[in-house]
Short mmCIF file of C-alpha atoms in Angstrom, two decimals:
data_model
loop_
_atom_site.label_atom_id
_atom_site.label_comp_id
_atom_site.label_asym_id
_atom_site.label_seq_id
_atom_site.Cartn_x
_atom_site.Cartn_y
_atom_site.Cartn_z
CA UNK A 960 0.00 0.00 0.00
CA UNK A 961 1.41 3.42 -0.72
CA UNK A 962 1.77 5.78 2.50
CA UNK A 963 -1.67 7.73 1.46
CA UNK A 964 -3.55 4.78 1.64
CA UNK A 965 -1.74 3.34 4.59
CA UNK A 966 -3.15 6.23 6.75
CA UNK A 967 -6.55 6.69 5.16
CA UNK A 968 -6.59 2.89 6.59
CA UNK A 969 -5.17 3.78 10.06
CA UNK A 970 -7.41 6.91 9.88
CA UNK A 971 -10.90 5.04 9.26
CA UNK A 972 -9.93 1.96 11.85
CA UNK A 973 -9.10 4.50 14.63
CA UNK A 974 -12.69 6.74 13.53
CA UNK A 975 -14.71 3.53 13.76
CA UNK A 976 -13.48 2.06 16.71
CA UNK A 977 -13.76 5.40 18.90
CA UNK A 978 -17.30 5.35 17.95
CA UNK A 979 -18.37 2.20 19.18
CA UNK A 980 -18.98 1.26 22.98
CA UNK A 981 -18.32 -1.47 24.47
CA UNK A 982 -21.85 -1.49 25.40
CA UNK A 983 -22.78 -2.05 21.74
CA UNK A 984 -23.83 1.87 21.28
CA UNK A 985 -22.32 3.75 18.02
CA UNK A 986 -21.71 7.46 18.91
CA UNK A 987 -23.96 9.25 16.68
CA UNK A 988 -22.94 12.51 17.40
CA UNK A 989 -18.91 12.00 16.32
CA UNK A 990 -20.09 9.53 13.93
CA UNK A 991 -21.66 12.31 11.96
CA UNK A 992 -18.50 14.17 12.37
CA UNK A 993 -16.20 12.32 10.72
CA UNK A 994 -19.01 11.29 7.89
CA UNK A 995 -20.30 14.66 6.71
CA UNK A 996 -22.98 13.53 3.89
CA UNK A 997 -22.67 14.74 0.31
CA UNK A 998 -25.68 16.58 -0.76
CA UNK A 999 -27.36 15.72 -3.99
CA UNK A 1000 -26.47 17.46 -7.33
CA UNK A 1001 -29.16 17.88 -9.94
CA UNK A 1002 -25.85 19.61 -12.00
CA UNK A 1003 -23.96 17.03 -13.69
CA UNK A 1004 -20.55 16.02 -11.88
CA UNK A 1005 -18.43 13.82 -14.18
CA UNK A 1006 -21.30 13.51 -16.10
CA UNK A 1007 -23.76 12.30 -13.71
CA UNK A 1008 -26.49 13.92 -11.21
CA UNK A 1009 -28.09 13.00 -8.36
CA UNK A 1010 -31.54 13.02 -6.63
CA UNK A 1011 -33.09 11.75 -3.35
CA UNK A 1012 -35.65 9.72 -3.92
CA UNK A 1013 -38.62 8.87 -1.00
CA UNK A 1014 -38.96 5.01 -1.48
CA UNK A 1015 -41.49 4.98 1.70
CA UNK A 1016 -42.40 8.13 3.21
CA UNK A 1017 -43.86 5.86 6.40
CA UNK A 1018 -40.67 4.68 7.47
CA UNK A 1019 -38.86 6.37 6.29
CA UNK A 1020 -36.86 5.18 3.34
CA UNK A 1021 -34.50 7.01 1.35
CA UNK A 1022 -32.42 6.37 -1.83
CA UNK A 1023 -30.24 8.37 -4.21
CA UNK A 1024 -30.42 7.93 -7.27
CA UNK A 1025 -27.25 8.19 -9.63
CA UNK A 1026 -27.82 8.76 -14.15
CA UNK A 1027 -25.43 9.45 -16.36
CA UNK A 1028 -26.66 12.80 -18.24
CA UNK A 1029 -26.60 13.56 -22.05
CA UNK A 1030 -24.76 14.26 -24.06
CA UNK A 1031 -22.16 11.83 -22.02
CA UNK A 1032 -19.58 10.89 -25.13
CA UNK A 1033 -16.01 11.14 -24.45
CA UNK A 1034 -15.92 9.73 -20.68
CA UNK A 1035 -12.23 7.85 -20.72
CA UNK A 1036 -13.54 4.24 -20.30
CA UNK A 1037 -16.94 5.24 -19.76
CA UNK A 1038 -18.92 4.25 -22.58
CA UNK A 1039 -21.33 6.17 -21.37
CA UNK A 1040 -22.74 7.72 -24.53
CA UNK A 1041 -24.23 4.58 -25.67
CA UNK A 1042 -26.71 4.96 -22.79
CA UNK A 1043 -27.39 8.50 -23.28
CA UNK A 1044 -28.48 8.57 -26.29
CA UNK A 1045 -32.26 7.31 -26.76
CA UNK A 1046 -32.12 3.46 -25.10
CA UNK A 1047 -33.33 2.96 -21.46
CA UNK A 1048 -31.14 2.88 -18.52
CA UNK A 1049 -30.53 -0.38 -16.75
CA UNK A 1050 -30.78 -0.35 -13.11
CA UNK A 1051 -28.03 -1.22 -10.36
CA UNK A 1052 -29.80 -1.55 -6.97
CA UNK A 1053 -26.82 -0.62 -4.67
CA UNK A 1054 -26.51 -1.30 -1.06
CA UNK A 1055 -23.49 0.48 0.77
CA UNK A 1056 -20.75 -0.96 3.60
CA UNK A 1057 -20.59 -0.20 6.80
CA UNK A 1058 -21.13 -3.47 9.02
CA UNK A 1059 -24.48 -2.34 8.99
CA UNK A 1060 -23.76 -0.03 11.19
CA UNK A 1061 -21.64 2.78 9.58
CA UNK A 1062 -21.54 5.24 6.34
CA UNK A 1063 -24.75 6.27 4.20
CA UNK A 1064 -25.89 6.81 0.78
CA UNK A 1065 -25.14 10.05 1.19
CA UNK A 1066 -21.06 9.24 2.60
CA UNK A 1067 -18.45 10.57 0.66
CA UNK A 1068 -16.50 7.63 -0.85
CA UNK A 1069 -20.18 5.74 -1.97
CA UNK A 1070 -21.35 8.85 -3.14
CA UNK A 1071 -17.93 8.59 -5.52
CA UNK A 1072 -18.42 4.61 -6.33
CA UNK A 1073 -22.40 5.12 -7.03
CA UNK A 1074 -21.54 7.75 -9.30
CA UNK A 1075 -18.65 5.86 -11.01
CA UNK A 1076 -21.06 2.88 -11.53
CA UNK A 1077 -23.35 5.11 -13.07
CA UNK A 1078 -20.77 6.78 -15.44
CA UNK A 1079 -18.46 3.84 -16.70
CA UNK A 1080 -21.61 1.18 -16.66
CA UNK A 1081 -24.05 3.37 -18.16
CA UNK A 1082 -26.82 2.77 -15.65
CA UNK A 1083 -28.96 4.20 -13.01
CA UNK A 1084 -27.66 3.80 -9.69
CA UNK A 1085 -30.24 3.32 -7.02
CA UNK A 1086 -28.42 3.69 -3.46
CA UNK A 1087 -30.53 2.73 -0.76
CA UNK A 1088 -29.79 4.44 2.20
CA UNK A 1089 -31.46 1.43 4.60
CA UNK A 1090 -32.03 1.42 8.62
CA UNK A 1091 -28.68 0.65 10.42
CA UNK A 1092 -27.99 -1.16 13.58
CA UNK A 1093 -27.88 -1.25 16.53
CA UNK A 1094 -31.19 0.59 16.62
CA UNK A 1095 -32.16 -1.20 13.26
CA UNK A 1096 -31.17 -5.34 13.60
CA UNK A 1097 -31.47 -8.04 11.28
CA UNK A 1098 -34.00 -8.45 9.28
CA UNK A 1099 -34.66 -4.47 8.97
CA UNK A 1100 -31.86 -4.06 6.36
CA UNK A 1101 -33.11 -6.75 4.00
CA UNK A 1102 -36.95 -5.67 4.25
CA UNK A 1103 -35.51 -1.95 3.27
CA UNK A 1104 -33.58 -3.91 0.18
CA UNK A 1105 -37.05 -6.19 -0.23
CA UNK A 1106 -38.81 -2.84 -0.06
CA UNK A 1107 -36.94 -0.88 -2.91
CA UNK A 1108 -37.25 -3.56 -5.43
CA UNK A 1109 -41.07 -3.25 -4.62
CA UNK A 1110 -40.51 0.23 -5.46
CA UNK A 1111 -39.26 0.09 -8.50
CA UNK A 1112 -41.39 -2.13 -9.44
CA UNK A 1113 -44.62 0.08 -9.64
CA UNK A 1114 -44.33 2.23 -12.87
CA UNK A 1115 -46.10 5.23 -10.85
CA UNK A 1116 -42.97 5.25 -9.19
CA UNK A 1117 -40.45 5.69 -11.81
CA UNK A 1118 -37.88 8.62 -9.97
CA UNK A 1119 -36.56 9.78 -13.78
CA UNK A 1120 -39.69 10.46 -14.85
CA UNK A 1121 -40.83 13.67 -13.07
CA UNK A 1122 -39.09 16.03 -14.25
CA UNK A 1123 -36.16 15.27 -16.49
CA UNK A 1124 -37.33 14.99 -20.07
CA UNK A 1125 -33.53 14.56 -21.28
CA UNK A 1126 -32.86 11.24 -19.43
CA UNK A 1127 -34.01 7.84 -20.42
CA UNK A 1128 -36.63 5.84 -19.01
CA UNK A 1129 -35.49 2.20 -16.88
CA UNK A 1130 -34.87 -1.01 -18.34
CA UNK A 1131 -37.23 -3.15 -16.29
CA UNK A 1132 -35.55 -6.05 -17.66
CA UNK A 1133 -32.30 -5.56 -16.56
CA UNK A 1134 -32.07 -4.80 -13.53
CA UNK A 1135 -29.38 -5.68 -10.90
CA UNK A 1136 -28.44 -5.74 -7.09
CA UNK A 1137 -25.43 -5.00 -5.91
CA UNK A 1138 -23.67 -3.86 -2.58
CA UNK A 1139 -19.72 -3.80 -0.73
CA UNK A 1140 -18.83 -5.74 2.27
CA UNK A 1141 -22.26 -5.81 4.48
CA UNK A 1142 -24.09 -4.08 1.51
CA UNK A 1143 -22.89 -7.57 -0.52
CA UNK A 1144 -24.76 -9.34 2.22
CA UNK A 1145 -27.67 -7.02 1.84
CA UNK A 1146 -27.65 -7.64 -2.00
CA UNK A 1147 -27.55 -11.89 -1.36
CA UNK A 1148 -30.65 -11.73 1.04
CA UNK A 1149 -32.56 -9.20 -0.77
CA UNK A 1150 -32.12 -11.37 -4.06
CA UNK A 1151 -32.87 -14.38 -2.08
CA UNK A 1152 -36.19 -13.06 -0.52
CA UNK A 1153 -36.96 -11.71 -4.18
CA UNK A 1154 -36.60 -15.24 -5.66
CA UNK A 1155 -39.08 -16.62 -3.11
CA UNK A 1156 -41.55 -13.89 -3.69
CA UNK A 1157 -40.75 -13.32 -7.93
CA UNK A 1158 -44.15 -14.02 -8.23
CA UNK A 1159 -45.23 -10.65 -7.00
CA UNK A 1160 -43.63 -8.49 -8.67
CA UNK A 1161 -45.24 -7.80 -12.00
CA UNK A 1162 -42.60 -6.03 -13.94
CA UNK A 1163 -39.44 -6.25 -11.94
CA UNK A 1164 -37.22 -8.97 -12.67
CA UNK A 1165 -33.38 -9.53 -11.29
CA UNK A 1166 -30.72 -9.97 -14.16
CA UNK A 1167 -27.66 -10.03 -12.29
CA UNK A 1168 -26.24 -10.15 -8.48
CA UNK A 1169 -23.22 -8.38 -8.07
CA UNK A 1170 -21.09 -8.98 -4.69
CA UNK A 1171 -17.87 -6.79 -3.76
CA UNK A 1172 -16.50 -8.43 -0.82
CA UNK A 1173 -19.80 -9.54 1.00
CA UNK A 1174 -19.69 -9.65 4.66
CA UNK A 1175 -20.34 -13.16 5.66
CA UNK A 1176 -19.51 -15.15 8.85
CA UNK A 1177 -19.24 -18.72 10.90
CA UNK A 1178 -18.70 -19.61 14.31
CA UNK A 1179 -15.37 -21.25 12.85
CA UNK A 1180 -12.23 -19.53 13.02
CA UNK A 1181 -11.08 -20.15 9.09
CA UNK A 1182 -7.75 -20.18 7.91
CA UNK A 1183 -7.47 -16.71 6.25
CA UNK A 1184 -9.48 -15.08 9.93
CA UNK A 1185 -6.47 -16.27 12.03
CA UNK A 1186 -3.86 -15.37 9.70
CA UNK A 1187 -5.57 -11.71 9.02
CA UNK A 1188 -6.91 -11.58 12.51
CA UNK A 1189 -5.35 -7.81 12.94
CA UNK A 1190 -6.43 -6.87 9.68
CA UNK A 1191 -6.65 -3.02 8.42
CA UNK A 1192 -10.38 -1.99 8.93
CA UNK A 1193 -12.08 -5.36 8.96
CA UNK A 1194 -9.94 -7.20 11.59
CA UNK A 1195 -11.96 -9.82 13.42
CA UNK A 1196 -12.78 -8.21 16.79
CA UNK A 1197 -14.05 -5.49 14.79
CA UNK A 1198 -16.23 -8.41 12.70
CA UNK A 1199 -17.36 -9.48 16.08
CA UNK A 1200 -18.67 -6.53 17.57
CA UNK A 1201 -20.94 -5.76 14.09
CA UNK A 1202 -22.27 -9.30 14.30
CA UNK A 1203 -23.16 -8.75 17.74
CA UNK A 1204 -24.65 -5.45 17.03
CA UNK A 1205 -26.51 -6.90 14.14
CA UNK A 1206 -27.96 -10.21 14.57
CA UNK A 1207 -30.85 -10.46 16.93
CA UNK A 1208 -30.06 -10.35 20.72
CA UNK A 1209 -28.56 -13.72 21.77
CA UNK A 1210 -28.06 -15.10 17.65
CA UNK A 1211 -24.61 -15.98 16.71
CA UNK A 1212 -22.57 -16.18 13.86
CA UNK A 1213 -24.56 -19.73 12.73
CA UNK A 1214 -27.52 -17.18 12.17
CA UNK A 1215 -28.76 -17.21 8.84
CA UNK A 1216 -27.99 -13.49 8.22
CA UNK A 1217 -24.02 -14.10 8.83
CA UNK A 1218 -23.76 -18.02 7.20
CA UNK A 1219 -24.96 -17.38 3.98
CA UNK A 1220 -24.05 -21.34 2.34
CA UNK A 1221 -26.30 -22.32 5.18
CA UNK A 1222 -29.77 -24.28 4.33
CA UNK A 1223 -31.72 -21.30 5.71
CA UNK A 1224 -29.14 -18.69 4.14
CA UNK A 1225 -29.53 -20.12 1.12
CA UNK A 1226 -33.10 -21.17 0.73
CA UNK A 1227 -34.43 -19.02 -2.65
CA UNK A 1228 -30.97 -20.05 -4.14
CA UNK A 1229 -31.93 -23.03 -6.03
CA UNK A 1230 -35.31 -20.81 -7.69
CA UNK A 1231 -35.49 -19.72 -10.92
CA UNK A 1232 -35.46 -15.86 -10.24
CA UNK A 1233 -32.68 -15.75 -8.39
CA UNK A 1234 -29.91 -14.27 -10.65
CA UNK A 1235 -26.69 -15.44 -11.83
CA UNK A 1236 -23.81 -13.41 -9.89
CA UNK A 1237 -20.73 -11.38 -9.85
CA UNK A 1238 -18.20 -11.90 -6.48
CA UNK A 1239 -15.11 -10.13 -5.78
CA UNK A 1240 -13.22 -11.59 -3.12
CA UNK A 1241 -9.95 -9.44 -1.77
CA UNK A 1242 -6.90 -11.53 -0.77
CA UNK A 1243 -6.33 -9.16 2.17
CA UNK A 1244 -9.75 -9.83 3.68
CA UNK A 1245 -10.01 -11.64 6.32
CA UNK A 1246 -13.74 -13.27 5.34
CA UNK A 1247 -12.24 -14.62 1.84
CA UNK A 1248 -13.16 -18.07 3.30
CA UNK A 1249 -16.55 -17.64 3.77
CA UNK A 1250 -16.99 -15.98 0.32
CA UNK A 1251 -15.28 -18.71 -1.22
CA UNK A 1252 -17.42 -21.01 0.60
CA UNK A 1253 -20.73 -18.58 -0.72
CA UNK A 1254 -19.59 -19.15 -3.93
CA UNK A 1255 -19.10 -22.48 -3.74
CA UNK A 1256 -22.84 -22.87 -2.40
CA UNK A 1257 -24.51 -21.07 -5.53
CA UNK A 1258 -22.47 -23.45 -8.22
CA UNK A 1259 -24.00 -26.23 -5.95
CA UNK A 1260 -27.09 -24.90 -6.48
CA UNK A 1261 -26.75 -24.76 -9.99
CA UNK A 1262 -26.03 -20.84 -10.23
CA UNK A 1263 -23.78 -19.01 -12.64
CA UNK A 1264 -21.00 -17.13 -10.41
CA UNK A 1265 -17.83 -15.34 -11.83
CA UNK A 1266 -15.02 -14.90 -9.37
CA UNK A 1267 -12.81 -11.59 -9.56
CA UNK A 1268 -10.13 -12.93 -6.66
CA UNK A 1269 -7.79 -10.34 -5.91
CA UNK A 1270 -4.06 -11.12 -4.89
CA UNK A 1271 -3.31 -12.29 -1.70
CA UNK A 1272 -0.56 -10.63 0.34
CA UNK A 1273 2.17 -13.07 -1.01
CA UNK A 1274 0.75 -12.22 -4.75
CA UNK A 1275 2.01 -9.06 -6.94
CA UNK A 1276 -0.45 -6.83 -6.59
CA UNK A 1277 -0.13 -6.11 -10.35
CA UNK A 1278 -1.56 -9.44 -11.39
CA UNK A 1279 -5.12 -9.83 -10.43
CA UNK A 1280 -6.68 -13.50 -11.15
CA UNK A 1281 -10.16 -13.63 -12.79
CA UNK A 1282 -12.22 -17.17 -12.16
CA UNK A 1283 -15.17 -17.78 -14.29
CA UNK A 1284 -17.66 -20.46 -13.54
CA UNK A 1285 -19.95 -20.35 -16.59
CA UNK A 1286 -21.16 -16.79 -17.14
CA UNK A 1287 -21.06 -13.75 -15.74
CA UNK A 1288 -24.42 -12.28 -14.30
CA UNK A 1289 -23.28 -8.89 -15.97
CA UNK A 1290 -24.28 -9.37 -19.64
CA UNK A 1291 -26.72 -6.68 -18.95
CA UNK A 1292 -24.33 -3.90 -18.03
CA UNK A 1293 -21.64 -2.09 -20.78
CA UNK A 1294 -18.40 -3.61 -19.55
CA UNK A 1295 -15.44 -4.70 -20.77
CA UNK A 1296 -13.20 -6.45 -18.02
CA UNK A 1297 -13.60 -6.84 -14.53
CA UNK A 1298 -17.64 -6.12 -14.51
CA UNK A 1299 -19.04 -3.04 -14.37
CA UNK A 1300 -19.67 -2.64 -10.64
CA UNK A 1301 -16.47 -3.95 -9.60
CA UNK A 1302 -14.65 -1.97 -12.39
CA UNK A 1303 -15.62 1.10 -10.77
CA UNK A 1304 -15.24 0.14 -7.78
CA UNK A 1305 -11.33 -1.41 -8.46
CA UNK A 1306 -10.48 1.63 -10.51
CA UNK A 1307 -10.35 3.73 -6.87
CA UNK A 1308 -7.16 4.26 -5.59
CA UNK A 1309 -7.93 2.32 -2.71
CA UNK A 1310 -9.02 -0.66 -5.26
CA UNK A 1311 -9.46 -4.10 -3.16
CA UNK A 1312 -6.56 -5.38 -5.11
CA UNK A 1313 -4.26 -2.97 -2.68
CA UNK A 1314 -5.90 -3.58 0.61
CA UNK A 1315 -9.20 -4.73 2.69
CA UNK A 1316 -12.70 -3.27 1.88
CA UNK A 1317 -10.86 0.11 0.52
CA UNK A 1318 -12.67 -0.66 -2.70
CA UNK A 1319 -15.19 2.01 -1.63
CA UNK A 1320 -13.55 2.77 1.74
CA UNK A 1321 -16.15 0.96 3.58
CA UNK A 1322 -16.18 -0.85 7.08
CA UNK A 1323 -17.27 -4.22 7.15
#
């Protein structure tokens, strides 16, 4: 890691831990300090804008929503004037890191990923700025995932439609979910619970699952937890205290929120609607294991899964390996190589190819 990077790292562990309590409180109050949100920006930056979307005004449940304007030609590996032109957007359904806990739609370095999605995949960008624990445990994140699908789902709904003539309407057909670290655990369940309920959603439908270092767990120590047990942002204490924070009082890490290849974290797997999936696993993360094991469980269920596995520590960091089992569950999304989602996310300068969960600066 170049010096920069190394104490952004030290910088965000330190933050996070002098936030949280032993007594399982987060410290709102300094917690907003050192996360000022970004406000939205109806002016094009780097060729995209923003809005805040109400997804339910009872809760209630916010998104923003990143589009690439028009004209967008000329973005350096962007491709993005192919989408601006007259064809409808597709839709990337993003859930942010944090261990459920931290960061927003609205943070700073998701604010920068959403918007790269948007730009280099030529696609809306639907960040859903969910309920976060403690106050908000399992399952509120998921039924706030469940919830924004149901959203877009309803044309009456459609948040490019009000008052931006110039933009394209959304592809219903290709839409994906997405998410980093616990927003990749998010993205699983909430594709999982849409599989079981595909049936009542009448226009929605799920063409790809795309998973940037999903936070997963097991009561096991694994192999790559006890060598990275001091780990840069995600060390394992730090793992501990989210779980405990997150899963319902007296769960553990067997739960069916944390143990995704689980029967009951994987029931909805084997269905038709779930999608085919994208998983980037990041040799200096201590839960490689269990994503390894995740991916593992959807080829046993018969699902298409790329792998984009980073280098370990002992591995160059300029050679990055690139796994495919079958297909990738990006055909939907411009792209050349890694997908779209993890492209943009990769092309940071604290890309999960240099160190843990920096992809989009998240924790857990």
């Amino acid at each position: 890691m170049t010096w920069p990077t190394r104490l952004f790292v030290l910088a965000v562990g330190c933050g996070a831990d002098a936030t949280c309590r032993v007594d399982g409180i987060i410290s709102c109050r300094l917690l907003d300090l050192l996360d000022p949100p970004v406000p939205p920006s109806a002016a094009p930056r780097e060729g995209v804008a923003t809005r805040d979307v109400v997804v339910d005004p009872a809760i209630p449940l916010r998104a923003r929503l990143f589009y690439p304007c028009r004209p967008t030609g000329g973005e350096a590996g962007g491709g993005g004037g192919e989408a601006g032109a007259t064809k409808p957007l597709p839709v990337v359904v993003f859930f942010h890191g944090g261990g459920f806990a931290f960061l927003s739609a609205a943070s700073r370095a998701y604010d920068a990923a959403c918007r790269r999605i948007a730009r280099y995949a030529g696609a809306a960008v639907l960040s859903v700025d969910y309920r976060r624990s403690p106050e908000h445990r399992y399952p509120t994140p998921y039924d706030d995932g469940l919830a924004a699908l149901r959203f877009l789902d309803d044309p009456n709904n459609h948040p490019l439609a009000a008052d931006d003539g110039d933009v394209p309407p959304l592809d219903v057909a290709r839409r994906f979910v997405a998410g980093d670290s616990a927003g990749a655990n998010i993205a699983h369940h909430v594709a999982r619970r849409y599989a079981l309920a595909a049936h009542t959603f009448a226009n929605l439908r799920l063409a790809g699952l795309i998973a940037i270092q999903p936070f997963f767990g097991g009561e096991e120590r694994t192999p790559a937890e006890l060598r990275l047990v001091g780990a840069p942002i995600v060390s394992v204490p730090r793992t501990d205290w989210l779980w405990r924070a997150f899963l319902p009082p007296g769960a553990d890490r067997t739960h069916e929120a944390a143990h995704a290849a689980s029967p009951a974290g994987a029931a909805g797997i084997d269905s038709p609607a779930f999608p085919p999936a994208t998983v980037v696993i990041g040799g200096y993360d201590p839960l490689q294991d269990w994503q390894r094991r995740y991916c593992e469980t959807l080829r046993g269920k018969g699902k298409a899964v790329r792998v984009l596995d980073y280098p370990t520590p002992s591995t160059p960091s300029t050679s990055s390996r690139s796994s495919t089992s079958r297909s990738t569950s990006c055909s939907g999304l411009r792209t050349s190589s890694p997908p779209a989602a993890a492209a943009a996310a990769a092309s940071t300068d604290l890309s999960a190819s240099r160190c843990t969960r920096t992809s989009s600066c998240g924790w857990g």
